[in-house]
Every structure is written in C-alpha cells, then in structure tokens.
PDB file of C-alpha atoms in Angstrom:
ATOM      1  CA  MET A   1      27.313  -6.973 -26.209  1.00  0.00           C
ATOM      2  CA  ALA A   2      23.504  -7.566 -26.926  1.00  0.00           C
ATOM      3  CA  VAL A   3      21.273 -10.134 -25.049  1.00  0.00           C
ATOM      4  CA  ASP A   4      20.089 -12.578 -26.957  1.00  0.00           C
ATOM      5  CA  ASN A   5      16.205 -12.775 -26.149  1.00  0.00           C
ATOM      6  CA  SER A   6      15.007 -15.171 -28.882  1.00  0.00           C
ATOM      7  CA  ASP A   7      13.357 -18.555 -28.172  1.00  0.00           C
ATOM      8  CA  PHE A   8      11.361 -16.558 -25.668  1.00  0.00           C
ATOM      9  CA  GLN A   9       9.791 -19.137 -22.693  1.00  0.00           C
ATOM     10  CA  TYR A  10       7.630 -17.849 -19.809  1.00  0.00           C
ATOM     11  CA  PHE A  11       9.690 -19.793 -17.710  1.00  0.00           C
ATOM     12  CA  ARG A  12      13.182 -21.795 -17.924  1.00  0.00           C
ATOM     13  CA  TYR A  13      12.420 -23.966 -15.502  1.00  0.00           C
ATOM     14  CA  ASN A  14       8.904 -26.004 -13.756  1.00  0.00           C
ATOM     15  CA  PRO A  15       7.604 -23.336 -10.728  1.00  0.00           C
ATOM     16  CA  SER A  16       6.984 -24.402  -7.408  1.00  0.00           C
ATOM     17  CA  ILE A  17       3.128 -24.235  -6.504  1.00  0.00           C
ATOM     18  CA  ALA A  18       4.551 -25.319  -2.887  1.00  0.00           C
ATOM     19  CA  ALA A  19       6.788 -22.018  -2.691  1.00  0.00           C
ATOM     20  CA  ALA A  20       4.036 -19.730  -4.641  1.00  0.00           C
ATOM     21  CA  VAL A  21       1.451 -20.897  -2.150  1.00  0.00           C
ATOM     22  CA  ILE A  22       3.888 -19.975   1.157  1.00  0.00           C
ATOM     23  CA  PHE A  23       4.146 -16.403  -0.251  1.00  0.00           C
ATOM     24  CA  THR A  24       1.077 -16.053  -1.253  1.00  0.00           C
ATOM     25  CA  VAL A  25      -0.108 -16.857   2.341  1.00  0.00           C
ATOM     26  CA  LEU A  26       2.885 -14.821   3.726  1.00  0.00           C
ATOM     27  CA  PHE A  27       1.676 -11.506   2.005  1.00  0.00           C
ATOM     28  CA  LEU A  28      -2.080 -11.842   2.530  1.00  0.00           C
ATOM     29  CA  LEU A  29      -1.706 -12.628   6.265  1.00  0.00           C
ATOM     30  CA  SER A  30       0.862  -9.749   6.416  1.00  0.00           C
ATOM     31  CA  SER A  31      -1.258  -7.092   4.230  1.00  0.00           C
ATOM     32  CA  PHE A  32      -4.656  -8.122   6.319  1.00  0.00           C
ATOM     33  CA  ILE A  33      -3.010  -7.470   9.564  1.00  0.00           C
ATOM     34  CA  HIS A  34      -1.705  -3.963   8.109  1.00  0.00           C
ATOM     35  CA  VAL A  35      -5.481  -2.937   6.798  1.00  0.00           C
ATOM     36  CA  TYR A  36      -6.263  -3.786  10.762  1.00  0.00           C
ATOM     37  CA  GLN A  37      -3.290  -1.169  11.792  1.00  0.00           C
ATOM     38  CA  LEU A  38      -4.348   1.346   9.000  1.00  0.00           C
ATOM     39  CA  PHE A  39      -7.812   1.530  10.249  1.00  0.00           C
ATOM     40  CA  ARG A  40      -7.136   1.249  13.837  1.00  0.00           C
ATOM     41  CA  LYS A  41      -4.584   3.954  14.127  1.00  0.00           C
ATOM     42  CA  GLN A  42      -5.526   6.145  10.986  1.00  0.00           C
ATOM     43  CA  THR A  43      -2.055   5.520   9.478  1.00  0.00           C
ATOM     44  CA  LEU A  44      -3.456   6.790   5.694  1.00  0.00           C
ATOM     45  CA  TYR A  45       0.438   7.053   4.545  1.00  0.00           C
ATOM     46  CA  MET A  46       0.830   2.976   4.905  1.00  0.00           C
ATOM     47  CA  ILE A  47      -1.850   2.531   2.276  1.00  0.00           C
ATOM     48  CA  PRO A  48       0.913   2.213  -0.470  1.00  0.00           C
ATOM     49  CA  LEU A  49       2.764  -0.154   1.433  1.00  0.00           C
ATOM     50  CA  VAL A  50      -0.536  -2.512   2.168  1.00  0.00           C
ATOM     51  CA  LEU A  51      -1.692  -2.129  -1.575  1.00  0.00           C
ATOM     52  CA  GLY A  52       1.780  -3.436  -2.351  1.00  0.00           C
ATOM     53  CA  GLY A  53       1.437  -6.102  -0.244  1.00  0.00           C
ATOM     54  CA  PHE A  54      -1.914  -7.629  -1.848  1.00  0.00           C
ATOM     55  CA  LEU A  55       0.037  -7.028  -5.012  1.00  0.00           C
ATOM     56  CA  GLU A  56       3.011  -9.630  -4.155  1.00  0.00           C
ATOM     57  CA  GLY A  57      -0.001 -11.011  -2.864  1.00  0.00           C
ATOM     58  CA  ILE A  58      -1.695 -11.489  -6.095  1.00  0.00           C
ATOM     59  CA  GLY A  59       1.225 -12.102  -8.192  1.00  0.00           C
ATOM     60  CA  TYR A  60       1.932 -15.449  -6.112  1.00  0.00           C
ATOM     61  CA  ILE A  61      -1.811 -16.029  -6.889  1.00  0.00           C
ATOM     62  CA  ALA A  62      -1.189 -15.880 -10.594  1.00  0.00           C
ATOM     63  CA  ARG A  63       2.129 -18.083  -9.816  1.00  0.00           C
ATOM     64  CA  ILE A  64       0.270 -20.865  -8.678  1.00  0.00           C
ATOM     65  CA  VAL A  65      -1.652 -21.063 -11.513  1.00  0.00           C
ATOM     66  CA  SER A  66       1.348 -21.026 -13.588  1.00  0.00           C
ATOM     67  CA  SER A  67       2.701 -23.909 -11.728  1.00  0.00           C
ATOM     68  CA  GLN A  68      -0.297 -25.711 -12.915  1.00  0.00           C
ATOM     69  CA  GLN A  69      -0.198 -24.987 -16.745  1.00  0.00           C
ATOM     70  CA  THR A  70       3.635 -26.537 -16.997  1.00  0.00           C
ATOM     71  CA  PRO A  71       4.562 -27.097 -19.471  1.00  0.00           C
ATOM     72  CA  ASN A  72       1.595 -24.619 -21.576  1.00  0.00           C
ATOM     73  CA  TRP A  73       1.483 -21.817 -19.634  1.00  0.00           C
ATOM     74  CA  THR A  74      -0.841 -19.301 -20.182  1.00  0.00           C
ATOM     75  CA  LEU A  75      -0.202 -15.105 -20.951  1.00  0.00           C
ATOM     76  CA  GLY A  76      -2.800 -14.085 -18.204  1.00  0.00           C
ATOM     77  CA  PRO A  77      -1.040 -15.272 -14.940  1.00  0.00           C
ATOM     78  CA  TYR A  78       2.873 -14.911 -16.078  1.00  0.00           C
ATOM     79  CA  ILE A  79       1.857 -10.764 -17.201  1.00  0.00           C
ATOM     80  CA  ILE A  80      -0.031 -10.594 -13.419  1.00  0.00           C
ATOM     81  CA  GLN A  81       2.759 -12.372 -11.644  1.00  0.00           C
ATOM     82  CA  THR A  82       5.624 -10.107 -13.595  1.00  0.00           C
ATOM     83  CA  ILE A  83       3.998  -6.664 -13.056  1.00  0.00           C
ATOM     84  CA  PHE A  84       2.569  -7.046 -10.175  1.00  0.00           C
ATOM     85  CA  VAL A  85       6.002  -8.461  -8.317  1.00  0.00           C
ATOM     86  CA  LEU A  86       8.063  -6.402  -9.933  1.00  0.00           C
ATOM     87  CA  VAL A  87       6.302  -3.076  -9.261  1.00  0.00           C
ATOM     88  CA  ALA A  88       5.008  -3.644  -5.241  1.00  0.00           C
ATOM     89  CA  PRO A  89       8.169  -2.600  -4.295  1.00  0.00           C
ATOM     90  CA  ALA A  90       7.850   0.828  -5.282  1.00  0.00           C
ATOM     91  CA  LEU A  91       4.622   1.023  -3.374  1.00  0.00           C
ATOM     92  CA  TYR A  92       6.795   0.131  -0.606  1.00  0.00           C
ATOM     93  CA  ALA A  93       8.676   2.852  -1.109  1.00  0.00           C
ATOM     94  CA  ALA A  94       6.145   5.380  -1.450  1.00  0.00           C
ATOM     95  CA  SER A  95       5.574   4.646   2.226  1.00  0.00           C
ATOM     96  CA  ILE A  96       9.206   4.547   3.306  1.00  0.00           C
ATOM     97  CA  TYR A  97       9.361   8.121   2.077  1.00  0.00           C
ATOM     98  CA  MET A  98       6.169   9.627   3.827  1.00  0.00           C
ATOM     99  CA  ILE A  99       7.723   7.918   7.042  1.00  0.00           C
ATOM    100  CA  LEU A 100      10.930  10.063   6.652  1.00  0.00           C
ATOM    101  CA  GLY A 101       8.589  13.274   5.972  1.00  0.00           C
ATOM    102  CA  ARG A 102       6.791  12.563   9.327  1.00  0.00           C
ATOM    103  CA  ILE A 103       9.783  11.670  11.631  1.00  0.00           C
ATOM    104  CA  ILE A 104      11.431  15.222  10.454  1.00  0.00           C
ATOM    105  CA  LEU A 105       7.716  17.077  11.200  1.00  0.00           C
ATOM    106  CA  LEU A 106       7.898  15.184  14.657  1.00  0.00           C
ATOM    107  CA  LEU A 107      11.023  16.510  15.897  1.00  0.00           C
ATOM    108  CA  ASN A 108      10.615  19.975  14.121  1.00  0.00           C
ATOM    109  CA  GLY A 109      13.753  19.381  12.460  1.00  0.00           C
ATOM    110  CA  GLU A 110      13.760  20.429   9.339  1.00  0.00           C
ATOM    111  CA  ILE A 111      16.551  22.716   9.652  1.00  0.00           C
ATOM    112  CA  HIS A 112      18.420  19.574   9.717  1.00  0.00           C
ATOM    113  CA  SER A 113      17.170  18.170   6.320  1.00  0.00           C
ATOM    114  CA  LEU A 114      19.046  18.525   3.287  1.00  0.00           C
ATOM    115  CA  ILE A 115      15.782  18.555   1.227  1.00  0.00           C
ATOM    116  CA  LYS A 116      12.828  20.744   2.523  1.00  0.00           C
ATOM    117  CA  LYS A 117       9.887  18.974   4.045  1.00  0.00           C
ATOM    118  CA  ARG A 118       7.315  20.357   1.937  1.00  0.00           C
ATOM    119  CA  TRP A 119       9.371  19.011  -1.080  1.00  0.00           C
ATOM    120  CA  LEU A 120      11.008  15.940   0.508  1.00  0.00           C
ATOM    121  CA  THR A 121       8.121  13.407   0.054  1.00  0.00           C
ATOM    122  CA  LYS A 122       7.088  14.848  -3.314  1.00  0.00           C
ATOM    123  CA  ILE A 123      10.384  14.554  -4.911  1.00  0.00           C
ATOM    124  CA  PHE A 124      10.963  11.004  -3.733  1.00  0.00           C
ATOM    125  CA  VAL A 125       7.338  10.208  -4.036  1.00  0.00           C
ATOM    126  CA  ALA A 126       7.232  11.400  -7.806  1.00  0.00           C
ATOM    127  CA  CYS A 127      10.397   9.404  -8.658  1.00  0.00           C
ATOM    128  CA  ASP A 128       8.641   6.138  -7.247  1.00  0.00           C
ATOM    129  CA  ILE A 129       5.460   6.824  -9.427  1.00  0.00           C
ATOM    130  CA  LEU A 130       7.761   7.229 -12.327  1.00  0.00           C
ATOM    131  CA  SER A 131       9.710   4.427 -11.388  1.00  0.00           C
ATOM    132  CA  PHE A 132       6.124   2.422 -11.107  1.00  0.00           C
ATOM    133  CA  LEU A 133       4.930   3.616 -14.480  1.00  0.00           C
ATOM    134  CA  VAL A 134       8.030   2.208 -16.442  1.00  0.00           C
ATOM    135  CA  LEU A 135       8.265  -1.013 -14.771  1.00  0.00           C
ATOM    136  CA  ALA A 136       4.616  -1.296 -15.452  1.00  0.00           C
ATOM    137  CA  ALA A 137       5.141  -0.331 -19.043  1.00  0.00           C
ATOM    138  CA  GLY A 138       8.174  -2.585 -19.228  1.00  0.00           C
ATOM    139  CA  GLY A 139       6.394  -5.684 -17.920  1.00  0.00           C
ATOM    140  CA  GLY A 140       3.113  -5.278 -19.941  1.00  0.00           C
ATOM    141  CA  ILE A 141       5.283  -5.119 -22.989  1.00  0.00           C
ATOM    142  CA  LEU A 142       8.253  -7.696 -22.107  1.00  0.00           C
ATOM    143  CA  ALA A 143       4.969 -10.323 -21.609  1.00  0.00           C
ATOM    144  CA  GLN A 144       3.718  -9.862 -25.497  1.00  0.00           C
ATOM    145  CA  GLY A 145       6.572 -12.333 -25.786  1.00  0.00           C
ATOM    146  CA  THR A 146       8.011 -11.294 -29.232  1.00  0.00           C
ATOM    147  CA  GLN A 147      11.797 -10.677 -29.354  1.00  0.00           C
ATOM    148  CA  SER A 148      11.272  -7.139 -30.359  1.00  0.00           C
ATOM    149  CA  SER A 149       8.807  -6.747 -27.075  1.00  0.00           C
ATOM    150  CA  VAL A 150      11.234  -8.662 -25.067  1.00  0.00           C
ATOM    151  CA  THR A 151      14.205  -6.374 -25.568  1.00  0.00           C
ATOM    152  CA  LEU A 152      12.104  -3.521 -24.702  1.00  0.00           C
ATOM    153  CA  GLY A 153      10.223  -4.529 -21.961  1.00  0.00           C
ATOM    154  CA  GLN A 154      13.836  -5.584 -20.441  1.00  0.00           C
ATOM    155  CA  ASN A 155      14.964  -1.642 -20.840  1.00  0.00           C
ATOM    156  CA  LEU A 156      12.196  -0.115 -19.636  1.00  0.00           C
ATOM    157  CA  ILE A 157      12.430  -2.382 -16.748  1.00  0.00           C
ATOM    158  CA  LEU A 158      16.061  -1.551 -16.450  1.00  0.00           C
ATOM    159  CA  VAL A 159      15.357   2.002 -16.662  1.00  0.00           C
ATOM    160  CA  GLY A 160      12.382   1.402 -14.139  1.00  0.00           C
ATOM    161  CA  LEU A 161      14.729  -0.271 -11.539  1.00  0.00           C
ATOM    162  CA  PHE A 162      17.734   2.322 -12.054  1.00  0.00           C
ATOM    163  CA  ILE A 163      15.490   5.088 -11.232  1.00  0.00           C
ATOM    164  CA  GLN A 164      14.724   3.441  -8.375  1.00  0.00           C
ATOM    165  CA  ILE A 165      17.839   2.518  -7.054  1.00  0.00           C
ATOM    166  CA  VAL A 166      19.132   6.375  -7.439  1.00  0.00           C
ATOM    167  CA  ALA A 167      15.840   7.640  -5.896  1.00  0.00           C
ATOM    168  CA  PHE A 168      17.105   5.092  -2.284  1.00  0.00           C
ATOM    169  CA  GLY A 169      20.075   5.948  -3.065  1.00  0.00           C
ATOM    170  CA  VAL A 170      19.790   9.735  -2.620  1.00  0.00           C
ATOM    171  CA  PHE A 171      16.694   9.008   0.241  1.00  0.00           C
ATOM    172  CA  VAL A 172      19.433   7.236   2.540  1.00  0.00           C
ATOM    173  CA  VAL A 173      21.758  10.055   2.244  1.00  0.00           C
ATOM    174  CA  VAL A 174      19.138  12.637   3.294  1.00  0.00           C
ATOM    175  CA  ALA A 175      18.143  10.403   5.502  1.00  0.00           C
ATOM    176  CA  PHE A 176      21.840   9.744   7.079  1.00  0.00           C
ATOM    177  CA  LEU A 177      22.322  13.555   7.092  1.00  0.00           C
ATOM    178  CA  PHE A 178      19.575  14.271   9.015  1.00  0.00           C
ATOM    179  CA  HIS A 179      20.598  11.854  11.436  1.00  0.00           C
ATOM    180  CA  LYS A 180      23.906  12.893  12.004  1.00  0.00           C
ATOM    181  CA  ARG A 181      23.115  16.690  12.065  1.00  0.00           C
ATOM    182  CA  ILE A 182      19.986  15.808  14.721  1.00  0.00           C
ATOM    183  CA  ARG A 183      22.330  14.010  16.916  1.00  0.00           C
ATOM    184  CA  SER A 184      24.631  16.868  16.795  1.00  0.00           C
ATOM    185  CA  ASN A 185      22.179  19.562  17.252  1.00  0.00           C
ATOM    186  CA  PRO A 186      19.288  17.879  18.627  1.00  0.00           C
ATOM    187  CA  THR A 187      15.730  19.817  18.775  1.00  0.00           C
ATOM    188  CA  HIS A 188      13.921  19.980  22.217  1.00  0.00           C
ATOM    189  CA  GLU A 189      11.526  17.245  20.440  1.00  0.00           C
ATOM    190  CA  SER A 190      14.290  14.767  19.633  1.00  0.00           C
ATOM    191  CA  LEU A 191      15.139  14.598  23.261  1.00  0.00           C
ATOM    192  CA  GLN A 192      11.683  13.197  24.417  1.00  0.00           C
ATOM    193  CA  PRO A 193      12.295  10.177  25.768  1.00  0.00           C
ATOM    194  CA  ASN A 194       8.458   8.887  24.623  1.00  0.00           C
ATOM    195  CA  VAL A 195       9.445   9.502  20.842  1.00  0.00           C
ATOM    196  CA  PRO A 196      11.278   6.359  19.448  1.00  0.00           C
ATOM    197  CA  TRP A 197      12.067   8.700  16.213  1.00  0.00           C
ATOM    198  CA  ALA A 198      16.026   6.453  16.167  1.00  0.00           C
ATOM    199  CA  LYS A 199      14.033   3.420  16.004  1.00  0.00           C
ATOM    200  CA  HIS A 200      12.235   3.906  13.261  1.00  0.00           C
ATOM    201  CA  LEU A 201      14.936   5.426  11.007  1.00  0.00           C
ATOM    202  CA  TYR A 202      16.945   2.380  11.992  1.00  0.00           C
ATOM    203  CA  VAL A 203      13.907   0.731  10.336  1.00  0.00           C
ATOM    204  CA  LEU A 204      13.750   2.672   7.020  1.00  0.00           C
ATOM    205  CA  TYR A 205      17.469   2.291   6.479  1.00  0.00           C
ATOM    206  CA  PHE A 206      17.163  -2.148   7.048  1.00  0.00           C
ATOM    207  CA  VAL A 207      14.186  -1.657   4.549  1.00  0.00           C
ATOM    208  CA  SER A 208      15.479   0.397   2.298  1.00  0.00           C
ATOM    209  CA  LEU A 209      18.769  -1.856   2.137  1.00  0.00           C
ATOM    210  CA  LEU A 210      16.475  -5.200   1.614  1.00  0.00           C
ATOM    211  CA  ILE A 211      14.969  -2.831  -1.338  1.00  0.00           C
ATOM    212  CA  MET A 212      18.415  -1.284  -2.781  1.00  0.00           C
ATOM    213  CA  VAL A 213      19.403  -5.316  -2.928  1.00  0.00           C
ATOM    214  CA  ARG A 214      16.544  -6.813  -4.251  1.00  0.00           C
ATOM    215  CA  SER A 215      16.732  -4.007  -6.926  1.00  0.00           C
ATOM    216  CA  VAL A 216      20.307  -4.656  -7.832  1.00  0.00           C
ATOM    217  CA  VAL A 217      19.644  -8.540  -8.156  1.00  0.00           C
ATOM    218  CA  ARG A 218      16.729  -7.370 -10.953  1.00  0.00           C
ATOM    219  CA  VAL A 219      18.785  -5.217 -12.700  1.00  0.00           C
ATOM    220  CA  VAL A 220      21.160  -8.132 -13.053  1.00  0.00           C
ATOM    221  CA  GLU A 221      18.825 -10.407 -14.019  1.00  0.00           C
ATOM    222  CA  TYR A 222      17.406  -7.774 -16.697  1.00  0.00           C
ATOM    223  CA  ILE A 223      21.014  -7.624 -17.836  1.00  0.00           C
ATOM    224  CA  GLN A 224      21.584 -11.093 -18.327  1.00  0.00           C
ATOM    225  CA  GLY A 225      18.472 -11.742 -20.286  1.00  0.00           C
ATOM    226  CA  TYR A 226      15.981 -14.901 -20.909  1.00  0.00           C
ATOM    227  CA  LYS A 227      18.796 -17.277 -21.147  1.00  0.00           C
ATOM    228  CA  GLY A 228      20.559 -15.786 -18.087  1.00  0.00           C
ATOM    229  CA  TYR A 229      21.360 -17.632 -15.359  1.00  0.00           C
ATOM    230  CA  ILE A 230      19.020 -15.948 -12.445  1.00  0.00           C
ATOM    231  CA  LEU A 231      16.489 -16.337 -14.830  1.00  0.00           C
ATOM    232  CA  SER A 232      16.974 -19.789 -15.393  1.00  0.00           C
ATOM    233  CA  HIS A 233      16.683 -20.890 -11.308  1.00  0.00           C
ATOM    234  CA  GLU A 234      13.683 -20.295  -9.691  1.00  0.00           C
ATOM    235  CA  ALA A 235      15.710 -19.955  -6.057  1.00  0.00           C
ATOM    236  CA  PHE A 236      16.758 -16.195  -7.329  1.00  0.00           C
ATOM    237  CA  ILE A 237      13.019 -14.712  -7.273  1.00  0.00           C
ATOM    238  CA  TYR A 238      12.113 -16.498  -3.976  1.00  0.00           C
ATOM    239  CA  ILE A 239      15.302 -15.071  -1.967  1.00  0.00           C
ATOM    240  CA  PHE A 240      16.156 -12.098  -3.343  1.00  0.00           C
ATOM    241  CA  ASP A 241      12.622 -10.675  -4.102  1.00  0.00           C
ATOM    242  CA  ALA A 242       9.710 -12.472  -1.852  1.00  0.00           C
ATOM    243  CA  THR A 243      11.906 -12.821   0.749  1.00  0.00           C
ATOM    244  CA  LEU A 244      13.225  -9.867   1.132  1.00  0.00           C
ATOM    245  CA  MET A 245       9.974  -8.004   0.158  1.00  0.00           C
ATOM    246  CA  PHE A 246       7.931  -9.916   2.794  1.00  0.00           C
ATOM    247  CA  ILE A 247      10.778  -9.435   5.864  1.00  0.00           C
ATOM    248  CA  VAL A 248       9.764  -5.218   4.743  1.00  0.00           C
ATOM    249  CA  VAL A 249       6.608  -5.772   5.215  1.00  0.00           C
ATOM    250  CA  VAL A 250       6.463  -7.988   8.094  1.00  0.00           C
ATOM    251  CA  VAL A 251       9.091  -5.326  10.060  1.00  0.00           C
ATOM    252  CA  PHE A 252       6.339  -2.602   9.538  1.00  0.00           C
ATOM    253  CA  ASN A 253       4.022  -5.186  11.153  1.00  0.00           C
ATOM    254  CA  VAL A 254       6.116  -5.620  14.371  1.00  0.00           C
ATOM    255  CA  VAL A 255       7.519  -1.702  14.087  1.00  0.00           C
ATOM    256  CA  HIS A 256       4.728   0.324  13.157  1.00  0.00           C
ATOM    257  CA  PRO A 257       4.828   3.711  12.652  1.00  0.00           C
ATOM    258  CA  SER A 258       1.951   4.600  14.049  1.00  0.00           C
ATOM    259  CA  GLN A 259       4.113   5.067  17.105  1.00  0.00           C
ATOM    260  CA  LEU A 260       4.878   8.390  14.829  1.00  0.00           C
ATOM    261  CA  THR A 261       1.731  10.005  14.500  1.00  0.00           C
ATOM    262  CA  ALA A 262       0.947   9.373  18.238  1.00  0.00           C
ATOM    263  CA  GLY A 263       3.963  11.459  19.233  1.00  0.00           C
ATOM    264  CA  ARG A 264       2.664  14.237  16.882  1.00  0.00           C
ATOM    265  CA  LYS A 265       3.172  17.742  17.423  1.00  0.00           C
ATOM    266  CA  ILE A 266       1.092  20.616  17.128  1.00  0.00           C
ATOM    267  CA  VAL A 267       2.007  24.082  17.161  1.00  0.00           C
ATOM    268  CA  HIS A 268       0.044  26.928  18.552  1.00  0.00           C
ATOM    269  CA  GLU A 269       0.819  30.789  18.886  1.00  0.00           C
ATOM    270  CA  GLY A 270       4.570  30.092  19.738  1.00  0.00           C
ATOM    271  CA  HIS A 271       4.212  26.775  21.813  1.00  0.00           C
ATOM    272  CA  VAL A 272       4.753  22.909  21.185  1.00  0.00           C
ATOM    273  CA  THR A 273       2.326  20.514  22.328  1.00  0.00           C
ATOM    274  CA  LEU A 274       3.779  16.747  22.429  1.00  0.00           C
ATOM    275  CA  GLU A 275       1.559  13.961  22.889  1.00  0.00           C
ATOM    276  CA  SER A 276       2.883  11.100  24.917  1.00  0.00           C
ATOM    277  CA  LEU A 277       2.902   7.736  23.478  1.00  0.00           C
ATOM    278  CA  SER A 278       1.860   6.168  26.589  1.00  0.00           C
ATOM    279  CA  GLY A 279      -0.847   7.717  27.761  1.00  0.00           C
ATOM    280  CA  GLY A 280      -2.095  10.547  26.614  1.00  0.00           C
ATOM    281  CA  GLU A 281      -0.253  13.291  28.766  1.00  0.00           C
ATOM    282  CA  THR A 282       0.524  16.458  27.236  1.00  0.00           C
ATOM    283  CA  VAL A 283       4.148  18.300  27.603  1.00  0.00           C
ATOM    284  CA  ASP A 284       3.765  22.091  26.563  1.00  0.00           C
ATOM    285  CA  MET A 285       7.003  24.242  25.920  1.00  0.00           C
ATOM    286  CA  VAL A 286       8.031  27.431  24.217  1.00  0.00           C
ATOM    287  CA  ASN A 287       8.873  26.572  20.424  1.00  0.00           C
ATOM    288  CA  LYS A 288      12.272  27.914  19.891  1.00  0.00           C
ATOM    289  CA  SER A 289      12.599  28.771  16.200  1.00  0.00           C
TER     290      SER A 289
END
C-alpha cells in the first residue's frame, strides 16, 4: 500500500527545546571525553564513533534552532538534524566492527572466526560505508519536501537501514560463533586472566542490540510515512534514537576498548609476548600454530 506523503511538513509537533538541549549536552560531553580517551590511549579505531557522537550533538543543536522557529521552520536546521542523527549510528558501527577484529587478533583466534580477520573488518566497514552514503543521500533528498522527493528519500533511507540491520545481524552471528568456539577450544591468549576479552564481547552484543532496536524502529517510522504515528510523536526520536544511541557512546566511555590495545600481542619468531594490562609486565610463550 502506497504511503501518502502529500501535505509534507518538517514537523508534525512542536519540537521540544528542553529535550534537544539535554541531548546536545550529553552527546557533546561524552564525545569530548572520547577525544581525551582517544589521544591518551591512542585508540584510533574509535575515531568513527567519536565523529558519530559529534554528529549527534550537532544534529540536536540544529533541533534546538528548529524548536525556536515553530511553526516557520527552515530547511537548513531540519536537513542537518535529519542527516546527522540518521547517519551517526553507522559511524558507531564502524568502530564496533573494528573492535571485534582487535579481539580476534588479541586472542590469536582467527581460526575460530567465521570470516578471516583480514576480510572481517573490510566487509563490515564496506557495508557500513554503503549504509552511511545511502542514508545521507536519502536524508538529503527527503528534506527537499516535495512529494516525489519525500517518497524517494524515504525509500533510500529504508534501503540504508536494511543494509545496517542485515550487516549487524551477520556481525552478531560472527561474534557469537567466535565466542562459542573459543570457549570450547580456547587459545593460550584467551586464558590469560589479565585480558578481559569476554567483557568487551558482551559490550559489543549489548550496543549492537541497541543499534538494531533503533534501526528497526526507524524502519517502521519510514514505512508509516510522514503522517504515521511515530513521526507525529516526538517522544519516539528521544526514546528509541537519542537515548539508545547515547547509551552506546557512554558505554564505550566506561568500558573503553583501550584495554584491548594494552593487551595486544606481538609475534616474533614463533613466540608470542603478551603485555600485561596491569603493569606493563610481559609473559613469553611458544606460539602453538
């Protein structure tokens, strides 16, 4: 059944300035903490997540502007918040995919991975980039406001969200199978008490679930169209997008993957050296390959 996108409006409610201010502060605060952690811990693979946090913050700043324009909203702030808030989780996903790759590398566990390490990050990040580009294009086209552009924009956004959902679904399967296999047949590295790899895998499951839930709600939102229930009620964007995505970024503030970098393995002439997370102490062992 075709969705009626006639009588397009930027908002079907009066945007809340209080909610926009709260999430602007929250996202920017978390993002600045991430910048500090990034430079202090040299975790360059967290750059996409940090950029995503800043995009969220800028998106909600634009929403503050829109809330002060009611009911004469302008295109600029609307298109910024639509695109930035929509694409930010794709950047979170890029860092999440790279964290799994580092866990596999740390544990010398490539044999247990459904996808080889050298392809794992490339495949998932490629899907992520594709999702990012499709979502950005869809958001830009949708914001033009004509009936045809709204329909095309919504369809592109749906494609981008479906790519994201499928990629995350496969990612969770890959992570779960790796987890199950290395539990059943552990490597020497996975048995080291000073390498908290399992904790970080559980974090990946948790944040992946949050992004999946957010993406599913967004799919329903764009299937319903601009006269649908979700887009007519502002609470949905703050409960199922802003709140869930803030939890994602703040979880990585608290359980920072720099612990994985600190426990990296260095391979030399058939020996593996594990650097202790607690004090720089090293343990040498024969690499059983």
